[in-house]
Short mmCIF file of C-alpha atoms and ligand atoms in Angstrom, two decimals:
data_model
loop_
_atom_site.label_atom_id
_atom_site.label_comp_id
_atom_site.label_asym_id
_atom_site.label_seq_id
_atom_site.Cartn_x
_atom_site.Cartn_y
_atom_site.Cartn_z
CA MET A 1 -4.92 10.36 -30.62
CA PRO A 2 -7.26 12.80 -28.05
CA THR A 3 -4.55 15.37 -27.75
CA ASP A 4 -2.28 17.26 -30.08
CA ILE A 5 -0.19 18.54 -27.01
CA PRO A 6 3.65 16.26 -27.42
CA ARG A 7 5.37 17.54 -24.28
CA MET A 8 8.26 18.97 -27.25
CA GLY A 9 8.93 17.68 -30.78
CA VAL A 10 11.91 15.62 -30.36
CA PRO A 11 12.50 13.43 -32.94
CA ASP A 12 11.99 9.79 -32.12
CA ARG A 13 15.51 8.42 -32.72
CA LEU A 14 16.74 11.33 -30.29
CA ALA A 15 14.55 10.77 -27.48
CA ALA A 16 13.71 7.48 -27.27
CA ARG A 17 16.19 6.58 -24.70
CA LEU A 18 16.32 9.88 -22.19
CA SER A 19 15.51 8.90 -18.35
CA ILE A 20 13.05 11.37 -17.20
CA ALA A 21 15.91 12.98 -15.14
CA GLU A 22 17.71 13.23 -18.45
CA GLN A 23 14.30 14.80 -20.29
CA HIS A 24 13.39 17.14 -17.53
CA ALA A 25 17.20 18.95 -18.17
CA LEU A 26 16.13 19.02 -21.42
CA LEU A 27 12.74 20.13 -21.29
CA VAL A 28 13.75 22.81 -18.55
CA SER A 29 16.20 24.23 -21.02
CA ARG A 30 14.11 24.10 -23.91
CA ARG A 31 11.53 25.86 -22.20
CA THR A 32 13.28 28.90 -20.65
CA LEU A 33 14.07 29.32 -24.67
CA LEU A 34 10.43 28.43 -26.54
CA THR A 35 8.69 30.47 -23.62
CA GLY A 36 10.77 33.73 -24.44
CA ALA A 37 10.40 33.41 -27.92
CA ALA A 38 6.20 32.92 -27.29
CA ARG A 39 5.96 35.91 -25.00
CA VAL A 40 7.55 38.03 -27.57
CA ALA A 41 4.95 36.59 -29.95
CA ALA A 42 2.04 37.31 -27.96
CA SER A 43 2.99 40.67 -27.11
CA MET A 44 2.94 41.67 -30.71
CA VAL A 45 -0.38 40.06 -31.38
CA ILE A 46 -2.68 40.57 -27.63
CA GLY A 47 -0.45 43.14 -26.17
CA GLY A 48 -2.88 44.38 -22.96
CA PRO A 49 -5.96 42.94 -22.82
CA ALA A 50 -4.84 39.42 -22.68
CA ALA A 51 -2.81 41.09 -19.06
CA ALA A 52 -6.15 42.61 -18.30
CA PHE A 53 -8.33 39.13 -18.50
CA TRP A 54 -5.87 37.07 -16.36
CA LEU A 55 -5.92 39.69 -13.83
CA GLN A 56 -9.79 39.63 -13.56
CA LEU A 57 -9.17 35.84 -12.69
CA ASP A 58 -7.11 36.11 -10.42
CA THR A 59 -9.14 38.08 -8.15
CA LEU A 60 -12.91 36.43 -8.22
CA PRO A 61 -14.89 36.99 -5.77
CA GLY A 62 -14.28 33.84 -3.08
CA ARG A 63 -17.53 32.49 -3.33
CA MET A 64 -17.36 32.29 -7.49
CA VAL A 65 -14.62 29.44 -6.98
CA VAL A 66 -16.03 25.89 -6.20
CA PRO A 67 -13.79 23.12 -4.77
CA PHE A 68 -13.67 20.18 -6.91
CA GLY A 69 -12.02 16.85 -6.77
CA ARG A 70 -12.03 15.84 -3.40
CA HIS A 71 -10.18 12.94 -2.85
CA LEU A 72 -9.14 11.50 0.96
CA ALA A 73 -6.04 9.33 1.98
CA TRP A 74 -4.58 7.92 4.75
CA GLY A 75 -2.41 9.32 6.52
CA ALA A 76 0.66 7.09 7.97
CA ASN A 77 -1.83 5.99 10.72
CA PRO A 78 -4.88 5.72 9.34
CA ARG A 79 -6.60 5.17 13.00
CA THR A 80 -6.06 9.13 13.51
CA THR A 81 -5.19 10.91 10.06
CA VAL A 82 -7.09 11.70 7.53
CA SER A 83 -5.80 13.77 4.36
CA VAL A 84 -8.32 15.92 2.28
CA GLY A 85 -7.11 16.93 -1.22
CA TRP A 86 -9.14 19.03 -3.54
CA GLN A 87 -8.72 21.34 -6.71
CA VAL A 88 -10.35 25.28 -7.15
CA PRO A 89 -10.92 26.20 -10.83
CA HIS A 90 -8.85 29.60 -9.87
CA ARG A 91 -6.35 30.43 -7.41
CA VAL A 92 -7.76 30.98 -3.64
CA LYS A 93 -7.03 32.49 -0.64
CA ARG A 94 -7.09 31.10 2.84
CA PRO A 95 -7.98 27.51 2.15
CA PHE A 96 -9.23 25.33 5.32
CA LEU A 97 -10.98 22.21 6.24
CA ARG A 98 -13.60 21.98 9.18
CA VAL A 99 -13.86 18.08 10.46
CA GLY A 100 -16.93 17.59 12.96
CA ALA A 101 -19.14 15.44 14.75
CA SER A 102 -21.94 16.31 12.94
CA PRO A 103 -22.47 17.73 9.74
CA ASP A 104 -24.02 20.89 11.71
CA ALA A 105 -21.02 21.56 14.04
CA LEU A 106 -17.65 21.11 12.11
CA GLY A 107 -14.62 21.67 13.83
CA PRO A 108 -12.98 25.07 13.52
CA ARG A 109 -11.23 25.97 10.05
CA ILE A 110 -8.12 23.54 9.86
CA ASP A 111 -5.33 25.81 7.31
CA ALA A 112 -5.59 23.73 4.06
CA GLU A 113 -1.84 24.15 1.55
CA ILE A 114 -1.74 25.31 -2.11
CA ARG A 115 0.13 23.72 -4.34
CA PRO A 116 0.20 25.19 -7.49
CA LEU A 117 0.87 23.49 -10.67
CA ARG A 118 2.17 25.26 -14.63
CA THR A 119 2.41 23.54 -16.66
CA ASP A 120 3.94 25.71 -19.40
CA LEU A 121 5.01 23.48 -22.70
CA GLY A 122 7.16 26.13 -24.18
CA GLY A 123 4.50 28.29 -26.38
CA ILE A 124 2.98 25.13 -27.95
CA ARG A 125 0.14 26.47 -25.87
CA PRO A 126 -1.06 28.97 -23.11
CA ALA A 127 0.33 27.92 -19.87
CA THR A 128 -2.25 25.79 -17.98
CA GLU A 129 -2.41 26.45 -14.06
CA GLN A 130 -4.18 23.96 -11.93
CA TYR A 131 -4.60 24.64 -8.29
CA TYR A 132 -4.72 21.38 -5.84
CA VAL A 133 -5.04 22.25 -2.14
CA HIS A 134 -4.44 19.81 0.91
CA ALA A 135 -5.15 19.52 4.87
CA THR A 136 -4.74 17.15 7.67
CA ALA A 137 -7.36 15.87 9.72
CA GLY A 138 -5.18 14.77 13.11
CA GLY A 139 -5.67 13.35 16.46
CA LEU A 140 -9.03 12.22 14.98
CA ARG A 141 -10.67 8.90 17.14
CA PRO A 142 -10.53 5.58 15.91
CA GLY A 143 -13.21 3.65 14.30
CA THR A 144 -15.12 6.78 13.93
CA THR A 145 -17.24 9.08 11.28
CA TYR A 146 -16.37 12.16 10.90
CA TYR A 147 -17.91 15.27 8.68
CA TYR A 148 -16.24 17.59 6.98
CA ALA A 149 -16.31 20.27 4.47
CA VAL A 150 -12.94 22.41 2.45
CA GLY A 151 -13.42 25.87 1.47
CA HIS A 152 -11.36 29.10 1.02
CA ALA A 153 -11.91 32.96 1.61
CA GLY A 154 -15.23 34.31 0.60
CA TYR A 155 -16.73 30.55 0.41
CA ASP A 156 -17.56 28.29 3.75
CA PRO A 157 -19.96 25.37 3.07
CA THR A 158 -21.58 25.91 5.91
CA ASP A 159 -22.89 29.59 5.42
CA LEU A 160 -24.14 28.47 1.83
CA THR A 161 -26.55 26.25 2.85
CA ASP A 162 -27.96 25.91 -0.52
CA TYR A 163 -25.00 25.19 -2.31
CA GLY A 164 -22.43 23.81 0.70
CA ARG A 165 -21.67 19.91 0.11
CA VAL A 166 -20.48 18.28 3.79
CA ASP A 167 -18.60 14.51 3.14
CA THR A 168 -18.11 12.10 5.25
CA PHE A 169 -15.12 9.66 6.36
CA THR A 170 -14.51 6.84 9.04
CA THR A 171 -11.41 6.22 10.22
CA ALA A 172 -9.68 2.98 10.73
CA PRO A 173 -10.35 1.01 13.69
CA SER A 174 -8.90 0.38 16.64
CA ARG A 175 -5.69 -1.49 17.03
CA ARG A 176 -7.03 -3.22 20.37
CA GLY A 177 -9.56 -6.32 20.53
CA VAL A 178 -10.37 -7.42 17.37
CA ALA A 179 -11.17 -6.37 14.14
CA ARG A 180 -14.45 -6.53 12.79
CA PRO A 181 -15.34 -7.44 9.11
CA PHE A 182 -14.82 -4.96 6.39
CA THR A 183 -14.08 -4.78 2.38
CA PHE A 184 -11.59 -2.68 0.51
CA THR A 185 -11.54 -2.54 -3.11
CA ALA A 186 -8.80 -2.30 -5.95
CA PHE A 187 -8.11 -1.78 -9.99
CA GLY A 188 -6.00 0.30 -12.04
CA ASP A 189 -5.78 1.78 -15.60
CA GLN A 190 -8.59 3.42 -15.49
CA GLY A 191 -8.27 6.73 -17.22
CA VAL A 192 -11.74 9.07 -18.16
CA SER A 193 -14.68 6.79 -19.21
CA SER A 194 -17.66 5.79 -19.46
CA HIS A 195 -16.48 2.34 -17.93
CA ALA A 196 -14.19 4.31 -15.26
CA LEU A 197 -17.27 5.59 -14.28
CA ALA A 198 -19.53 2.65 -14.18
CA ASN A 199 -16.52 0.76 -12.31
CA ASP A 200 -16.86 3.79 -9.48
CA GLY A 201 -20.83 3.53 -9.39
CA MET A 202 -20.31 -0.47 -8.70
CA LEU A 203 -17.17 -0.30 -6.20
CA ILE A 204 -19.53 2.34 -4.29
CA ALA A 205 -21.99 -0.35 -3.53
CA GLN A 206 -19.28 -2.33 -2.16
CA ARG A 207 -19.12 -0.07 0.42
CA PRO A 208 -15.43 -0.31 0.80
CA ALA A 209 -13.08 0.64 3.32
CA PHE A 210 -10.48 2.10 1.32
CA HIS A 211 -9.58 1.21 -2.82
CA LEU A 212 -5.93 1.10 -4.10
CA HIS A 213 -5.60 2.51 -6.84
CA ALA A 214 -2.34 0.50 -9.25
CA GLY A 215 -1.36 2.86 -10.96
CA ASP A 216 -1.95 4.29 -14.90
CA LEU A 217 -4.82 6.83 -13.15
CA CYS A 218 -5.23 9.76 -15.21
CA TYR A 219 -3.98 9.05 -18.90
CA ALA A 220 -2.79 12.50 -19.16
CA ASP A 221 0.21 11.12 -20.72
CA THR A 222 -1.62 9.09 -23.37
CA SER A 223 1.75 7.26 -24.59
CA GLY A 224 3.38 6.01 -21.22
CA LYS A 225 6.98 5.10 -22.63
CA GLY A 226 8.15 7.48 -20.28
CA ARG A 227 9.62 9.85 -23.29
CA MET A 228 9.41 12.97 -24.31
CA THR A 229 7.43 12.03 -27.33
CA ASP A 230 4.99 11.18 -25.43
CA PHE A 231 1.73 13.13 -25.96
CA TYR A 232 0.80 14.88 -22.55
CA ASP A 233 -2.50 17.08 -21.73
CA PRO A 234 -2.34 18.14 -17.84
CA ARG A 235 -6.36 19.37 -18.50
CA SER A 236 -6.62 15.42 -17.57
CA TRP A 237 -6.44 15.37 -14.64
CA ASP A 238 -8.90 17.27 -13.96
CA GLN A 239 -11.47 15.21 -15.39
CA PHE A 240 -9.77 12.38 -13.35
CA LEU A 241 -10.62 14.07 -10.23
CA ALA A 242 -13.94 15.10 -11.10
CA GLN A 243 -14.53 11.75 -12.13
CA ASN A 244 -13.88 9.55 -9.28
CA GLU A 245 -15.32 12.74 -6.98
CA PRO A 246 -18.59 10.75 -5.65
CA VAL A 247 -16.17 7.71 -4.41
CA ALA A 248 -12.59 9.35 -3.23
CA ALA A 249 -14.40 12.22 -1.24
CA ALA A 250 -15.69 9.39 1.06
CA VAL A 251 -13.39 5.88 0.47
CA PRO A 252 -9.41 6.86 0.82
CA TRP A 253 -8.15 6.43 -2.44
CA MET A 254 -4.99 5.38 -2.21
CA ALA A 255 -2.44 4.96 -5.78
CA CYS A 256 0.78 3.60 -6.74
CA LEU A 257 2.28 5.07 -9.46
CA GLY A 258 2.13 3.82 -13.33
CA ASN A 259 3.79 4.20 -16.59
CA HIS A 260 2.19 7.16 -17.73
CA ASP A 261 1.81 8.46 -14.58
CA MET A 262 5.72 9.70 -14.98
CA GLU A 263 5.38 13.44 -16.33
CA ALA A 264 9.02 14.64 -16.91
CA LEU A 265 8.28 17.93 -17.11
CA TYR A 266 7.47 19.10 -13.65
CA SER A 267 10.93 17.48 -11.88
CA PRO A 268 13.91 15.09 -12.40
CA ASP A 269 12.00 12.23 -11.15
CA GLY A 270 8.79 13.22 -13.04
CA TYR A 271 6.63 12.62 -9.71
CA ASP A 272 6.64 16.89 -8.69
CA GLY A 273 2.67 16.61 -10.43
CA GLN A 274 1.54 13.90 -8.58
CA ARG A 275 2.87 15.32 -5.17
CA ALA A 276 0.63 18.19 -6.21
CA ARG A 277 -2.22 15.98 -6.98
CA TRP A 278 -2.18 13.51 -4.30
CA ASP A 279 -1.54 13.62 -0.39
CA PHE A 280 0.46 9.91 0.48
CA PRO A 281 1.01 8.73 4.04
CA GLY A 282 4.35 9.80 3.70
CA ASN A 283 6.32 7.05 5.36
CA GLY A 284 7.97 5.27 2.60
CA PRO A 285 11.98 6.14 1.55
CA ALA A 286 12.44 9.81 1.01
CA LEU A 287 13.82 8.87 -2.64
CA ALA A 288 10.88 7.54 -3.67
CA ALA A 289 7.10 9.05 -4.90
CA GLY A 290 3.85 6.77 -4.08
CA VAL A 291 5.68 4.37 -1.53
CA TYR A 292 4.31 3.51 1.64
CA SER A 293 2.44 1.34 3.90
CA PHE A 294 -0.53 1.58 6.16
CA LEU A 295 -2.76 -0.60 8.67
CA TYR A 296 -6.33 -1.00 8.53
CA GLY A 297 -7.64 -3.86 10.91
CA ASN A 298 -5.84 -7.28 10.79
CA VAL A 299 -4.11 -6.38 6.93
CA GLY A 300 -0.63 -4.54 6.41
CA VAL A 301 -0.70 -2.56 3.01
CA ILE A 302 2.34 -1.53 1.42
CA ALA A 303 2.56 0.76 -2.05
CA LEU A 304 5.19 0.21 -4.80
CA ASP A 305 6.62 1.80 -7.57
CA ALA A 306 7.56 -0.39 -9.85
CA ASN A 307 8.61 2.26 -12.49
CA ASP A 308 12.18 1.92 -10.27
CA VAL A 309 12.49 -2.10 -10.85
CA CYS A 310 10.85 -2.84 -14.01
CA HIS A 311 12.67 -4.01 -17.44
CA GLU A 312 9.84 -2.98 -19.98
CA LEU A 313 10.23 0.67 -19.19
CA ASP A 314 14.05 2.41 -18.60
CA GLY A 315 12.60 5.91 -17.63
CA ASN A 316 12.73 5.74 -14.34
CA ARG A 317 14.60 2.34 -14.02
CA GLY A 318 16.82 2.33 -10.62
CA TYR A 319 16.31 5.69 -9.74
CA THR A 320 16.00 4.83 -5.93
CA GLY A 321 19.43 3.48 -6.22
CA GLY A 322 17.69 0.15 -4.45
CA ALA A 323 16.13 1.97 -1.27
CA GLN A 324 12.95 0.96 -2.35
CA THR A 325 13.78 -2.72 -2.96
CA ALA A 326 15.70 -2.30 0.71
CA TRP A 327 12.74 -0.74 2.45
CA LEU A 328 9.99 -2.96 0.60
CA ASP A 329 12.33 -5.91 2.76
CA ARG A 330 12.28 -4.26 5.89
CA ARG A 331 9.20 -2.97 5.93
CA LEU A 332 7.61 -6.36 5.04
CA GLY A 333 9.79 -7.61 8.28
CA HIS A 334 8.43 -5.26 10.28
CA LEU A 335 4.17 -5.66 9.44
CA ARG A 336 5.22 -9.23 9.64
CA GLU A 337 6.65 -8.96 13.30
CA GLN A 338 2.98 -6.62 14.47
CA PRO A 339 0.41 -8.95 16.73
CA ASP A 340 -2.39 -7.82 15.15
CA VAL A 341 -1.25 -8.44 11.74
CA ASP A 342 -2.58 -11.54 9.55
CA PHE A 343 -2.25 -10.74 5.65
CA LEU A 344 -0.22 -8.39 4.03
CA VAL A 345 -1.44 -6.82 0.87
CA VAL A 346 1.71 -5.13 -2.21
CA PHE A 347 0.09 -3.43 -4.81
CA PHE A 348 1.58 -1.78 -7.64
CA HIS A 349 1.70 -1.02 -11.66
CA HIS A 350 3.95 -3.81 -13.47
CA CYS A 351 3.10 -7.11 -13.31
CA ALA A 352 5.18 -10.23 -11.26
CA TYR A 353 2.58 -12.88 -13.97
CA SER A 354 0.82 -11.55 -16.02
CA THR A 355 -0.53 -13.68 -19.38
CA SER A 356 -2.17 -10.83 -21.25
CA THR A 357 -0.24 -9.98 -24.69
CA ALA A 358 0.06 -6.43 -24.48
CA HIS A 359 2.74 -6.46 -21.80
CA ALA A 360 2.64 -9.84 -20.01
CA SER A 361 5.06 -10.80 -16.78
CA ASP A 362 8.15 -7.93 -15.64
CA GLY A 363 11.17 -9.34 -15.50
CA GLY A 364 12.57 -7.16 -12.95
CA VAL A 365 9.71 -7.13 -10.30
CA ARG A 366 9.88 -11.37 -10.46
CA ARG A 367 14.17 -10.49 -10.28
CA HIS A 368 13.81 -7.86 -7.22
CA TRP A 369 10.16 -7.83 -4.93
CA VAL A 370 9.12 -11.57 -5.67
CA PRO A 371 11.77 -13.58 -3.55
CA LEU A 372 10.84 -11.00 -0.64
CA PHE A 373 7.60 -11.78 -1.49
CA ASP A 374 8.00 -15.48 -0.91
CA LYS A 375 10.34 -14.24 2.10
CA HIS A 376 8.02 -12.76 4.27
CA GLU A 377 5.13 -14.84 2.63
CA VAL A 378 3.01 -11.81 1.22
CA ASP A 379 -0.54 -12.91 1.03
CA LEU A 380 -2.13 -10.83 -1.90
CA VAL A 381 -0.23 -9.16 -4.42
CA ILE A 382 -2.23 -6.84 -6.94
CA ASN A 383 -0.76 -4.90 -10.13
CA GLY A 384 -2.43 -3.27 -12.92
CA HIS A 385 -0.78 -2.43 -16.51
CA ASN A 386 -2.65 -5.20 -18.63
CA HIS A 387 -5.45 -3.70 -18.97
CA VAL A 388 -7.64 -7.18 -17.72
CA TYR A 389 -8.73 -9.39 -15.43
CA GLU A 390 -6.38 -12.14 -14.09
CA ARG A 391 -5.76 -14.11 -11.17
CA THR A 392 -3.02 -16.86 -10.33
CA ASP A 393 -2.46 -20.12 -8.74
CA ALA A 394 -0.47 -19.58 -5.46
CA LEU A 395 2.95 -18.94 -6.46
CA ARG A 396 6.27 -19.95 -4.23
CA LEU A 397 9.75 -19.97 -5.50
CA GLY A 398 7.81 -20.00 -9.28
CA VAL A 399 5.91 -23.19 -8.62
CA PRO A 400 1.77 -22.90 -8.51
CA ARG A 401 -0.47 -24.93 -6.50
CA LYS A 402 -3.63 -24.98 -8.08
CA ALA A 403 -6.58 -22.74 -7.00
CA GLU A 404 -9.32 -23.11 -8.77
CA ILE A 405 -12.09 -20.43 -8.59
CA GLY A 406 -14.17 -21.34 -4.68
CA GLU A 407 -11.01 -22.73 -3.59
CA THR A 408 -9.73 -22.30 -0.31
CA VAL A 409 -5.55 -21.09 -0.20
CA HIS A 410 -3.57 -21.21 2.83
CA PRO A 411 -0.20 -19.36 1.80
CA GLY A 412 1.68 -20.30 4.32
CA ARG A 413 1.68 -23.60 2.68
CA ASP A 414 0.84 -22.32 -0.40
CA GLY A 415 2.28 -19.43 -2.15
CA THR A 416 1.24 -15.50 -2.44
CA ILE A 417 -2.35 -14.91 -5.23
CA TYR A 418 -1.36 -12.15 -7.61
CA VAL A 419 -3.85 -10.15 -9.09
CA THR A 420 -3.84 -8.36 -12.10
CA ALA A 421 -6.55 -5.72 -11.91
CA GLY A 422 -6.20 -3.56 -15.07
CA GLY A 423 -9.92 -3.20 -16.55
CA GLY A 424 -10.30 -0.08 -14.54
CA GLY A 425 -12.12 1.73 -17.23
CA ARG A 426 -8.85 2.34 -20.17
CA SER A 427 -9.39 0.40 -23.26
CA LEU A 428 -8.86 -3.03 -22.63
CA TYR A 429 -6.02 -5.57 -23.79
CA SER A 430 -6.69 -9.35 -24.98
CA PHE A 431 -4.80 -12.62 -23.88
CA GLY A 432 -2.95 -15.73 -26.17
CA ALA A 433 -5.66 -17.59 -24.38
CA PRO A 434 -9.07 -17.95 -24.15
CA ASP A 435 -10.69 -16.12 -21.28
CA SER A 436 -11.58 -18.16 -18.52
CA HIS A 437 -13.42 -16.92 -15.60
CA ALA A 438 -16.69 -17.87 -13.22
CA GLY A 439 -19.29 -19.05 -15.17
CA ARG A 440 -17.39 -19.40 -18.53
CA ARG A 441 -14.84 -21.87 -17.27
CA HIS A 442 -11.89 -22.81 -19.77
CA PRO A 443 -9.30 -24.15 -18.60
CA VAL A 444 -5.96 -24.81 -20.24
CA ASP A 445 -3.04 -26.76 -19.42
CA GLU A 446 -0.11 -24.11 -20.67
CA ILE A 447 -0.41 -20.88 -22.35
CA GLU A 448 2.37 -19.45 -24.62
CA SER A 449 3.43 -16.13 -22.80
CA TYR A 450 6.54 -14.49 -22.30
CA VAL A 451 8.56 -12.29 -19.52
CA TRP A 452 10.44 -8.92 -20.03
CA ALA A 453 14.32 -9.66 -19.65
CA ASP A 454 16.96 -7.37 -18.25
CA SER A 455 18.68 -4.47 -21.10
CA SER A 456 20.96 -1.93 -21.12
CA PRO A 457 19.85 1.66 -22.58
CA GLU A 458 21.34 1.05 -25.97
CA GLN A 459 19.26 -2.09 -26.50
CA VAL A 460 15.37 -2.94 -27.54
CA PRO A 461 13.85 -4.58 -24.39
CA GLU A 462 13.26 -7.71 -24.59
CA GLN A 463 10.69 -10.33 -24.21
CA ILE A 464 11.90 -13.80 -23.35
CA PRO A 465 9.03 -16.64 -24.26
CA GLU A 466 8.16 -18.50 -21.38
CA ARG A 467 4.97 -21.85 -20.94
CA VAL A 468 2.90 -21.05 -18.32
CA THR A 469 0.94 -23.05 -16.33
CA TRP A 470 -0.08 -20.82 -13.56
CA SER A 471 -2.88 -18.55 -15.10
CA ARG A 472 -6.47 -19.49 -13.08
CA VAL A 473 -8.57 -16.73 -14.13
CA ARG A 474 -9.25 -14.76 -16.76
CA TYR A 475 -11.19 -12.29 -17.68
CA THR A 476 -11.17 -9.40 -20.89
CA GLY A 477 -13.51 -6.92 -19.35
CA TYR A 478 -14.21 -3.87 -17.04
CA SER A 479 -14.01 -4.89 -13.34
CA PHE A 480 -12.26 -4.79 -10.36
CA LEU A 481 -11.05 -6.43 -7.20
CA ALA A 482 -13.26 -6.30 -4.09
CA VAL A 483 -11.51 -8.12 -0.62
CA ASP A 484 -13.54 -9.17 2.16
CA VAL A 485 -11.60 -9.38 5.32
CA GLU A 486 -12.99 -11.74 8.13
CA PRO A 487 -10.67 -10.81 11.05
CA ALA A 488 -11.29 -13.83 13.49
CA ARG A 489 -9.52 -14.39 17.27
CA GLU A 490 -6.52 -15.86 18.02
CA GLY A 491 -5.79 -19.15 17.16
CA HIS A 492 -8.86 -18.95 14.36
CA THR A 493 -8.67 -18.98 11.08
CA SER A 494 -9.50 -15.18 9.75
CA THR A 495 -9.64 -15.06 5.98
CA LEU A 496 -9.72 -12.97 2.51
CA THR A 497 -12.06 -13.35 0.18
CA LEU A 498 -11.51 -12.07 -3.16
CA ARG A 499 -13.88 -11.45 -5.80
CA ALA A 500 -13.89 -10.06 -8.85
CA VAL A 501 -16.58 -8.17 -10.24
CA THR A 502 -17.66 -6.73 -13.18
CA GLU A 503 -18.66 -3.28 -14.32
CA ASP A 504 -22.37 -4.53 -14.62
CA GLY A 505 -22.12 -6.12 -10.96
CA ALA A 506 -21.61 -10.24 -12.16
CA GLU A 507 -18.85 -11.99 -10.15
CA ILE A 508 -16.36 -13.65 -12.52
CA ASP A 509 -13.85 -14.79 -9.69
CA ARG A 510 -13.96 -15.88 -6.15
CA VAL A 511 -11.14 -17.03 -3.74
CA VAL A 512 -10.72 -17.52 -0.05
CA ILE A 513 -7.00 -16.72 1.46
CA ALA A 514 -7.30 -18.02 5.27
CA ARG A 515 -4.84 -18.00 8.11
CA LYS A 516 -4.40 -18.09 11.82
CA ALA A 517 -4.79 -15.71 13.36
CA ALA A 518 -2.02 -13.76 14.55
CA GLY A 519 -2.56 -12.54 18.34
CA GLY A 520 -0.72 -12.40 21.68
CA SER A 521 0.51 -8.74 22.15
CA ARG A 522 -3.30 -7.26 21.20
CA ALA A 523 -3.33 -5.36 24.68
CA ARG A 524 0.22 -3.87 24.41
CA LEU A 525 -0.92 -1.78 21.46
CA ASN A 526 -2.09 1.60 21.60
CA ASP A 527 -4.10 3.79 18.27
CA GLN A 528 -0.40 5.58 17.87
CA SER A 529 1.54 2.74 17.10
CA ALA A 530 2.61 2.05 13.28
FE1 LIG B 601 -2.34 0.96 -18.45
FE1 LIG B 602 0.66 0.76 -17.57
#
């Protein structure tokens, strides 16, 4: 166990099945009592000198506080809006973002927002103070590379030429005309490790336009059961953001939320910590966190929070009251109607289809969302949760149509491809069947697996056995998904080429998804439309 900091010492039998909202209410009441007791104890032991030390930290010259953990995110319109998030180790004054067409001609300061996050575990250890900073650059030109720098009072990278850091981002292409080829990447279940770093290094070599993170981001909550007995250390987020900065400072790092990302300490839905750390595009249902959509070229992307519908874990089950699923239906329909959209890609944490022995498939995802994927002919679904790589055949109404490595799938006829990309860097899981991938094919006709069934809060979640014939590629190793997008002119064939790449750069899967290119109204589109 990497940390000795439990959320609270609540016995398992009491805390086992509390919702995140119930846990939050209990934590707040206990923290109030424990913090009061801790303050009395602290004043008896350390008194004035400790207070003086903290005051000193609070007034550090701005020049001595260096930003880290830069991470980009698309706004609701990636053609015109990019958000920049970062962290500072101590409180700063007047933080800002500067953006410009060249590194030596950055524009005026754009005011940034500090989102402080205080983690007080009630006297178990001193409270942790984290300072996340965010600013948004709007009114940008589509398909344009910009330079940017972040700073605060006393620290402007353009003044400190020896130390200052200037990074770049490139906005999404215009909706007019035919989009150019591009690549995006995806994985989930990353954490902080040498494998996570290796994946990051191989990932940036793909020169992705953006990256999708399918949840279980950091593992600050190492247990991930959504319970008060989970272990939690907020400082893991500092390591996580620093680890990913070489990629995320230049590539929009689009996160969704997994079971390890629910942190009951901060809010009734457990997501106020995530709201402090991340800039989500903000165009999803009001009740949900990390739920949004964006358009890039001829691809519509949707991020979902599967904690809302999964059967396996009940901490946040049903927290949007069905609003997320209703929004998904509407948003898929809207994106499918867009005349410049060929492909729909949806990513979220819990697997619709996996045979990994750890978590297998979730019946809640299948019940609530798979019918919508069928209805709107979603082309690709990307999940994590199972720490392996697995790719299905094309599936419609649960019926598979074989898609061997190297073959081409036509989703309108064949169905949706489901990818588990859970080899992001956290410890690996296993399969009940042999690995089977490029260079080591071991096909099997049938695999004994299971799907999580619905259960009441009083019941232990049940695993329903199922015989699986749709598991086409399995790889037990650290890896990620790269998707090469080749748009075509109206009436020709656009393609998504899915490549699974290991942390060492080997390709272990490839399949092509092909669609006749949409079109007909491109000339009417403008770059302000969502
Ligand atoms: Fe995970
Ligand atoms: Fe997970």
